[in-house]
């Protein structure tokens, strides 16, 4: 993990350095907003610990990295959050699609190592496939939050996944071709922050190259994008 997605001796396509649009999805409480802040390297998304979801409307924020790479990150409402009505969530997802003017380059499914993969998370993935089609898995990257808990227990992500990993999660990882990364959103170690961000961006580049530089846009995506 963390290695270059493209061979050092290959001619790197021009789209490798084009702006990226990343969408954060997942259940309430898994740390989507905190992950977005870590990616953008500043606090722009509202994130705090509470029983109900903090994010109830889609938000987009951008950043220019040190190498000039432009990142657009869209945070989404907590799917299956009981405090958000279904029709509101549907409208916000449509709003999210409209925000992604040039398409979606990677979908970051945020899970937490603090909890086992639940039926709710499985429903989120299934709902996303229904909304966007099975092709969506070609753009998915799994982000596991709670890296500080793993460090505290002196465990790795491999240890966590090896402990009776639920079959639905195994299936998801297989569909994503094992594209996964662990984030510690609480760390104050800048080197660690840089390392985990680079690991994620390496996977994003892998997704972009795998899809020929074409962002995610299927028929339903185009149809929803024109919703006023």
PDB file of C-alpha atoms in Angstrom:
ATOM      1  CA  UNK A   1       0.000   0.000   0.000  1.00  0.00           C
ATOM      2  CA  UNK A   2       1.090   3.536  -0.505  1.00  0.00           C
ATOM      3  CA  UNK A   3       3.267   2.805  -3.536  1.00  0.00           C
ATOM      4  CA  UNK A   4       3.011   4.658  -6.817  1.00  0.00           C
ATOM      5  CA  UNK A   5      -0.029   3.721  -8.852  1.00  0.00           C
ATOM      6  CA  UNK A   6       1.918   4.188 -12.092  1.00  0.00           C
ATOM      7  CA  UNK A   7       5.278   2.694 -13.001  1.00  0.00           C
ATOM      8  CA  UNK A   8       8.054   5.283 -12.642  1.00  0.00           C
ATOM      9  CA  UNK A   9       9.243   4.647 -16.190  1.00  0.00           C
ATOM     10  CA  UNK A  10       5.843   5.038 -17.856  1.00  0.00           C
ATOM     11  CA  UNK A  11       4.724   8.178 -19.609  1.00  0.00           C
ATOM     12  CA  UNK A  12       2.194   9.595 -17.161  1.00  0.00           C
ATOM     13  CA  UNK A  13      -1.073  10.638 -18.851  1.00  0.00           C
ATOM     14  CA  UNK A  14      -1.962  14.332 -18.610  1.00  0.00           C
ATOM     15  CA  UNK A  15      -5.179  13.533 -16.738  1.00  0.00           C
ATOM     16  CA  UNK A  16      -3.091  12.223 -13.839  1.00  0.00           C
ATOM     17  CA  UNK A  17      -2.612  15.836 -12.705  1.00  0.00           C
ATOM     18  CA  UNK A  18      -6.109  17.100 -13.508  1.00  0.00           C
ATOM     19  CA  UNK A  19      -8.391  18.292 -10.678  1.00  0.00           C
ATOM     20  CA  UNK A  20      -9.991  15.523  -8.633  1.00  0.00           C
ATOM     21  CA  UNK A  21     -13.498  15.417  -7.189  1.00  0.00           C
ATOM     22  CA  UNK A  22     -13.899  13.067  -4.242  1.00  0.00           C
ATOM     23  CA  UNK A  23     -17.226  12.239  -2.567  1.00  0.00           C
ATOM     24  CA  UNK A  24     -17.440  11.044   1.039  1.00  0.00           C
ATOM     25  CA  UNK A  25     -20.237   8.584   1.837  1.00  0.00           C
ATOM     26  CA  UNK A  26     -21.091   6.390   4.796  1.00  0.00           C
ATOM     27  CA  UNK A  27     -23.158   6.030   7.924  1.00  0.00           C
ATOM     28  CA  UNK A  28     -23.472   8.706  10.572  1.00  0.00           C
ATOM     29  CA  UNK A  29     -20.659   8.736  13.121  1.00  0.00           C
ATOM     30  CA  UNK A  30     -17.995   7.088  10.979  1.00  0.00           C
ATOM     31  CA  UNK A  31     -16.002  10.303  10.598  1.00  0.00           C
ATOM     32  CA  UNK A  32     -16.770  11.503   7.072  1.00  0.00           C
ATOM     33  CA  UNK A  33     -16.442  15.193   7.895  1.00  0.00           C
ATOM     34  CA  UNK A  34     -13.241  14.692   9.901  1.00  0.00           C
ATOM     35  CA  UNK A  35     -11.816  12.696   6.988  1.00  0.00           C
ATOM     36  CA  UNK A  36     -12.694  15.517   4.603  1.00  0.00           C
ATOM     37  CA  UNK A  37     -10.856  17.965   6.853  1.00  0.00           C
ATOM     38  CA  UNK A  38      -7.818  15.690   6.941  1.00  0.00           C
ATOM     39  CA  UNK A  39      -7.771  15.419   3.147  1.00  0.00           C
ATOM     40  CA  UNK A  40      -8.080  19.194   2.667  1.00  0.00           C
ATOM     41  CA  UNK A  41      -5.587  19.806   5.508  1.00  0.00           C
ATOM     42  CA  UNK A  42      -7.792  22.338   7.247  1.00  0.00           C
ATOM     43  CA  UNK A  43     -11.055  22.391   9.190  1.00  0.00           C
ATOM     44  CA  UNK A  44     -13.819  23.325   6.779  1.00  0.00           C
ATOM     45  CA  UNK A  45     -16.402  20.614   7.412  1.00  0.00           C
ATOM     46  CA  UNK A  46     -18.272  20.713  10.715  1.00  0.00           C
ATOM     47  CA  UNK A  47     -17.196  17.700  12.769  1.00  0.00           C
ATOM     48  CA  UNK A  48     -17.861  16.781  16.403  1.00  0.00           C
ATOM     49  CA  UNK A  49     -18.906  13.826  18.503  1.00  0.00           C
ATOM     50  CA  UNK A  50     -22.654  13.593  19.130  1.00  0.00           C
ATOM     51  CA  UNK A  51     -25.421  11.008  18.912  1.00  0.00           C
ATOM     52  CA  UNK A  52     -27.085  12.350  15.755  1.00  0.00           C
ATOM     53  CA  UNK A  53     -25.505  13.268  12.443  1.00  0.00           C
ATOM     54  CA  UNK A  54     -23.828  16.670  12.161  1.00  0.00           C
ATOM     55  CA  UNK A  55     -23.856  16.911   8.370  1.00  0.00           C
ATOM     56  CA  UNK A  56     -27.369  17.181   6.945  1.00  0.00           C
ATOM     57  CA  UNK A  57     -26.602  19.065   3.733  1.00  0.00           C
ATOM     58  CA  UNK A  58     -23.985  18.424   1.075  1.00  0.00           C
ATOM     59  CA  UNK A  59     -20.967  20.691   1.176  1.00  0.00           C
ATOM     60  CA  UNK A  60     -18.093  21.143  -1.249  1.00  0.00           C
ATOM     61  CA  UNK A  61     -14.695  22.551  -0.352  1.00  0.00           C
ATOM     62  CA  UNK A  62     -11.506  22.651  -2.369  1.00  0.00           C
ATOM     63  CA  UNK A  63      -7.779  22.816  -1.761  1.00  0.00           C
ATOM     64  CA  UNK A  64      -4.609  23.141  -3.811  1.00  0.00           C
ATOM     65  CA  UNK A  65      -1.899  20.767  -2.622  1.00  0.00           C
ATOM     66  CA  UNK A  66       1.800  21.571  -2.509  1.00  0.00           C
ATOM     67  CA  UNK A  67       2.363  19.927  -5.905  1.00  0.00           C
ATOM     68  CA  UNK A  68      -0.417  22.011  -7.476  1.00  0.00           C
ATOM     69  CA  UNK A  69      -3.006  19.219  -7.446  1.00  0.00           C
ATOM     70  CA  UNK A  70      -6.541  20.585  -7.029  1.00  0.00           C
ATOM     71  CA  UNK A  71      -8.848  18.548  -4.796  1.00  0.00           C
ATOM     72  CA  UNK A  72     -12.603  19.050  -4.584  1.00  0.00           C
ATOM     73  CA  UNK A  73     -14.143  17.186  -1.655  1.00  0.00           C
ATOM     74  CA  UNK A  74     -17.895  16.759  -1.212  1.00  0.00           C
ATOM     75  CA  UNK A  75     -19.234  15.736   2.196  1.00  0.00           C
ATOM     76  CA  UNK A  76     -22.676  14.116   2.200  1.00  0.00           C
ATOM     77  CA  UNK A  77     -25.497  13.681   4.718  1.00  0.00           C
ATOM     78  CA  UNK A  78     -25.223  10.611   6.917  1.00  0.00           C
ATOM     79  CA  UNK A  79     -27.147   7.979   5.023  1.00  0.00           C
ATOM     80  CA  UNK A  80     -29.678   6.149   7.191  1.00  0.00           C
ATOM     81  CA  UNK A  81     -29.412   8.824   9.883  1.00  0.00           C
ATOM     82  CA  UNK A  82     -32.789   8.643  11.648  1.00  0.00           C
ATOM     83  CA  UNK A  83     -32.785  12.419  12.149  1.00  0.00           C
ATOM     84  CA  UNK A  84     -32.806  13.063   8.389  1.00  0.00           C
ATOM     85  CA  UNK A  85     -35.943  12.306   6.392  1.00  0.00           C
ATOM     86  CA  UNK A  86     -35.472  10.094   3.327  1.00  0.00           C
ATOM     87  CA  UNK A  87     -36.792  12.692   0.886  1.00  0.00           C
ATOM     88  CA  UNK A  88     -34.333  15.278   2.233  1.00  0.00           C
ATOM     89  CA  UNK A  89     -31.426  12.858   1.848  1.00  0.00           C
ATOM     90  CA  UNK A  90     -32.517  12.132  -1.746  1.00  0.00           C
ATOM     91  CA  UNK A  91     -32.575  15.839  -2.584  1.00  0.00           C
ATOM     92  CA  UNK A  92     -29.162  16.318  -1.007  1.00  0.00           C
ATOM     93  CA  UNK A  93     -27.690  13.456  -3.032  1.00  0.00           C
ATOM     94  CA  UNK A  94     -29.048  15.124  -6.178  1.00  0.00           C
ATOM     95  CA  UNK A  95     -27.447  18.366  -4.978  1.00  0.00           C
ATOM     96  CA  UNK A  96     -24.177  16.487  -4.468  1.00  0.00           C
ATOM     97  CA  UNK A  97     -24.288  15.273  -8.072  1.00  0.00           C
ATOM     98  CA  UNK A  98     -24.853  18.813  -9.311  1.00  0.00           C
ATOM     99  CA  UNK A  99     -21.811  19.928  -7.319  1.00  0.00           C
ATOM    100  CA  UNK A 100     -19.660  17.389  -9.155  1.00  0.00           C
ATOM    101  CA  UNK A 101     -19.652  19.434 -12.353  1.00  0.00           C
ATOM    102  CA  UNK A 102     -17.003  17.316 -14.071  1.00  0.00           C
ATOM    103  CA  UNK A 103     -18.051  13.996 -12.585  1.00  0.00           C
ATOM    104  CA  UNK A 104     -16.792  11.996  -9.624  1.00  0.00           C
ATOM    105  CA  UNK A 105     -13.217  10.701  -9.714  1.00  0.00           C
ATOM    106  CA  UNK A 106     -13.435   8.598  -6.545  1.00  0.00           C
ATOM    107  CA  UNK A 107     -16.082   7.632  -4.015  1.00  0.00           C
ATOM    108  CA  UNK A 108     -14.657   7.308  -0.515  1.00  0.00           C
ATOM    109  CA  UNK A 109     -16.714   4.894   1.582  1.00  0.00           C
ATOM    110  CA  UNK A 110     -15.920   5.834   5.184  1.00  0.00           C
ATOM    111  CA  UNK A 111     -16.063   3.026   7.761  1.00  0.00           C
ATOM    112  CA  UNK A 112     -14.849   3.009  11.361  1.00  0.00           C
ATOM    113  CA  UNK A 113     -12.619   0.424  13.014  1.00  0.00           C
ATOM    114  CA  UNK A 114     -14.339   1.332  16.285  1.00  0.00           C
ATOM    115  CA  UNK A 115     -17.432  -0.611  15.199  1.00  0.00           C
ATOM    116  CA  UNK A 116     -17.968  -3.814  13.289  1.00  0.00           C
ATOM    117  CA  UNK A 117     -19.278  -3.614   9.727  1.00  0.00           C
ATOM    118  CA  UNK A 118     -23.035  -3.413  10.279  1.00  0.00           C
ATOM    119  CA  UNK A 119     -26.211  -4.191   8.377  1.00  0.00           C
ATOM    120  CA  UNK A 120     -26.706  -0.426   8.078  1.00  0.00           C
ATOM    121  CA  UNK A 121     -23.407  -0.053   6.251  1.00  0.00           C
ATOM    122  CA  UNK A 122     -24.293  -2.919   3.936  1.00  0.00           C
ATOM    123  CA  UNK A 123     -27.593  -1.162   3.176  1.00  0.00           C
ATOM    124  CA  UNK A 124     -25.704   2.065   2.397  1.00  0.00           C
ATOM    125  CA  UNK A 125     -23.542   0.271  -0.167  1.00  0.00           C
ATOM    126  CA  UNK A 126     -26.543  -1.470  -1.718  1.00  0.00           C
ATOM    127  CA  UNK A 127     -28.435   1.829  -1.895  1.00  0.00           C
ATOM    128  CA  UNK A 128     -25.499   3.507  -3.613  1.00  0.00           C
ATOM    129  CA  UNK A 129     -25.393   0.728  -6.191  1.00  0.00           C
ATOM    130  CA  UNK A 130     -29.117   1.131  -6.799  1.00  0.00           C
ATOM    131  CA  UNK A 131     -28.718   4.905  -7.188  1.00  0.00           C
ATOM    132  CA  UNK A 132     -25.576   4.897  -9.315  1.00  0.00           C
ATOM    133  CA  UNK A 133     -25.278   1.373 -10.725  1.00  0.00           C
ATOM    134  CA  UNK A 134     -22.832  -1.465 -10.040  1.00  0.00           C
ATOM    135  CA  UNK A 135     -20.148   0.357 -12.020  1.00  0.00           C
ATOM    136  CA  UNK A 136     -19.741   2.602  -8.996  1.00  0.00           C
ATOM    137  CA  UNK A 137     -17.490   0.004  -7.331  1.00  0.00           C
ATOM    138  CA  UNK A 138     -14.845   0.776  -9.990  1.00  0.00           C
ATOM    139  CA  UNK A 139     -14.523   4.195  -8.334  1.00  0.00           C
ATOM    140  CA  UNK A 140     -14.745   3.153  -4.689  1.00  0.00           C
ATOM    141  CA  UNK A 141     -11.999   3.401  -2.087  1.00  0.00           C
ATOM    142  CA  UNK A 142     -12.602   2.246   1.487  1.00  0.00           C
ATOM    143  CA  UNK A 143     -11.350   4.641   4.171  1.00  0.00           C
ATOM    144  CA  UNK A 144     -11.187   3.152   7.659  1.00  0.00           C
ATOM    145  CA  UNK A 145     -11.152   5.807  10.381  1.00  0.00           C
ATOM    146  CA  UNK A 146      -9.973   5.289  13.948  1.00  0.00           C
ATOM    147  CA  UNK A 147      -6.346   4.579  13.187  1.00  0.00           C
ATOM    148  CA  UNK A 148      -5.452   5.917  16.638  1.00  0.00           C
ATOM    149  CA  UNK A 149      -7.456   3.068  18.205  1.00  0.00           C
ATOM    150  CA  UNK A 150      -5.512   0.531  16.173  1.00  0.00           C
ATOM    151  CA  UNK A 151      -2.235   2.133  17.271  1.00  0.00           C
ATOM    152  CA  UNK A 152      -3.354   2.079  20.905  1.00  0.00           C
ATOM    153  CA  UNK A 153      -4.145  -1.641  20.658  1.00  0.00           C
ATOM    154  CA  UNK A 154      -0.873  -2.206  18.759  1.00  0.00           C
ATOM    155  CA  UNK A 155      -2.795  -3.603  15.818  1.00  0.00           C
ATOM    156  CA  UNK A 156      -2.715  -3.025  12.078  1.00  0.00           C
ATOM    157  CA  UNK A 157      -5.608  -2.744   9.648  1.00  0.00           C
ATOM    158  CA  UNK A 158      -4.731  -6.255   8.494  1.00  0.00           C
ATOM    159  CA  UNK A 159      -5.171  -7.469  12.077  1.00  0.00           C
ATOM    160  CA  UNK A 160      -8.562  -5.775  12.259  1.00  0.00           C
ATOM    161  CA  UNK A 161      -9.759  -7.220   8.959  1.00  0.00           C
ATOM    162  CA  UNK A 162      -8.412 -10.652   9.826  1.00  0.00           C
ATOM    163  CA  UNK A 163     -10.553 -10.952  12.955  1.00  0.00           C
ATOM    164  CA  UNK A 164     -13.668 -12.645  11.600  1.00  0.00           C
ATOM    165  CA  UNK A 165     -14.110 -10.072   8.840  1.00  0.00           C
ATOM    166  CA  UNK A 166     -17.846 -10.075   7.912  1.00  0.00           C
ATOM    167  CA  UNK A 167     -18.573 -11.595   4.507  1.00  0.00           C
ATOM    168  CA  UNK A 168     -20.334  -8.444   3.194  1.00  0.00           C
ATOM    169  CA  UNK A 169     -17.185  -6.431   3.978  1.00  0.00           C
ATOM    170  CA  UNK A 170     -14.994  -9.091   2.373  1.00  0.00           C
ATOM    171  CA  UNK A 171     -17.199  -8.877  -0.715  1.00  0.00           C
ATOM    172  CA  UNK A 172     -16.971  -5.083  -0.783  1.00  0.00           C
ATOM    173  CA  UNK A 173     -13.184  -5.137  -0.506  1.00  0.00           C
ATOM    174  CA  UNK A 174     -13.042  -7.703  -3.308  1.00  0.00           C
ATOM    175  CA  UNK A 175     -15.262  -5.537  -5.520  1.00  0.00           C
ATOM    176  CA  UNK A 176     -13.009  -2.550  -4.791  1.00  0.00           C
ATOM    177  CA  UNK A 177      -9.932  -4.635  -5.640  1.00  0.00           C
ATOM    178  CA  UNK A 178      -8.786  -4.144  -2.028  1.00  0.00           C
ATOM    179  CA  UNK A 179      -8.401  -0.378  -2.373  1.00  0.00           C
ATOM    180  CA  UNK A 180      -8.318   0.655   1.283  1.00  0.00           C
ATOM    181  CA  UNK A 181      -6.504   3.010   3.599  1.00  0.00           C
ATOM    182  CA  UNK A 182      -6.617   3.732   7.322  1.00  0.00           C
ATOM    183  CA  UNK A 183      -6.897   7.313   8.631  1.00  0.00           C
ATOM    184  CA  UNK A 184      -6.107   8.767  12.030  1.00  0.00           C
ATOM    185  CA  UNK A 185      -8.005  12.049  11.932  1.00  0.00           C
ATOM    186  CA  UNK A 186      -6.962  12.935  15.476  1.00  0.00           C
ATOM    187  CA  UNK A 187      -3.207  12.793  15.021  1.00  0.00           C
ATOM    188  CA  UNK A 188      -1.140  15.961  15.396  1.00  0.00           C
ATOM    189  CA  UNK A 189       1.835  14.309  13.702  1.00  0.00           C
ATOM    190  CA  UNK A 190       2.155  16.163  10.386  1.00  0.00           C
ATOM    191  CA  UNK A 191       4.354  13.462   8.888  1.00  0.00           C
ATOM    192  CA  UNK A 192       1.684  10.872   9.609  1.00  0.00           C
ATOM    193  CA  UNK A 193      -0.987  13.126   8.120  1.00  0.00           C
ATOM    194  CA  UNK A 194       1.102  13.551   4.979  1.00  0.00           C
ATOM    195  CA  UNK A 195       1.735   9.811   4.706  1.00  0.00           C
ATOM    196  CA  UNK A 196      -1.915   8.798   4.958  1.00  0.00           C
ATOM    197  CA  UNK A 197      -2.986  11.525   2.521  1.00  0.00           C
ATOM    198  CA  UNK A 198      -0.362  10.397   0.004  1.00  0.00           C
ATOM    199  CA  UNK A 199      -1.516   6.817   0.396  1.00  0.00           C
ATOM    200  CA  UNK A 200      -5.087   7.872  -0.345  1.00  0.00           C
ATOM    201  CA  UNK A 201      -4.063  10.006  -3.331  1.00  0.00           C
ATOM    202  CA  UNK A 202      -2.064   7.078  -4.672  1.00  0.00           C
ATOM    203  CA  UNK A 203      -5.253   5.021  -4.632  1.00  0.00           C
ATOM    204  CA  UNK A 204      -7.218   7.868  -6.241  1.00  0.00           C
ATOM    205  CA  UNK A 205      -4.642   8.002  -9.046  1.00  0.00           C
ATOM    206  CA  UNK A 206      -4.965   4.234  -9.411  1.00  0.00           C
ATOM    207  CA  UNK A 207      -8.746   4.601  -9.814  1.00  0.00           C
ATOM    208  CA  UNK A 208      -8.323   7.418 -12.350  1.00  0.00           C
ATOM    209  CA  UNK A 209      -5.807   5.463 -14.446  1.00  0.00           C
ATOM    210  CA  UNK A 210      -7.900   2.282 -14.202  1.00  0.00           C
ATOM    211  CA  UNK A 211     -10.896   4.174 -15.596  1.00  0.00           C
ATOM    212  CA  UNK A 212      -8.920   5.821 -18.367  1.00  0.00           C
ATOM    213  CA  UNK A 213      -9.184   9.251 -16.785  1.00  0.00           C
ATOM    214  CA  UNK A 214     -12.963   9.220 -17.152  1.00  0.00           C
ATOM    215  CA  UNK A 215     -14.854  10.395 -14.050  1.00  0.00           C
ATOM    216  CA  UNK A 216     -17.954   8.526 -12.955  1.00  0.00           C
ATOM    217  CA  UNK A 217     -20.985   9.486 -15.045  1.00  0.00           C
ATOM    218  CA  UNK A 218     -23.676   6.964 -15.847  1.00  0.00           C
ATOM    219  CA  UNK A 219     -27.129   7.569 -17.305  1.00  0.00           C
ATOM    220  CA  UNK A 220     -28.734   8.076 -13.900  1.00  0.00           C
ATOM    221  CA  UNK A 221     -25.930  10.423 -12.898  1.00  0.00           C
ATOM    222  CA  UNK A 222     -26.559  12.595 -15.966  1.00  0.00           C
ATOM    223  CA  UNK A 223     -30.325  12.454 -15.373  1.00  0.00           C
ATOM    224  CA  UNK A 224     -29.995  13.531 -11.711  1.00  0.00           C
ATOM    225  CA  UNK A 225     -27.448  16.200 -12.572  1.00  0.00           C
ATOM    226  CA  UNK A 226     -30.038  18.290 -14.402  1.00  0.00           C
ATOM    227  CA  UNK A 227     -32.486  18.248 -11.484  1.00  0.00           C
ATOM    228  CA  UNK A 228     -33.043  21.953 -10.526  1.00  0.00           C
TER     229      UNK A 228
END
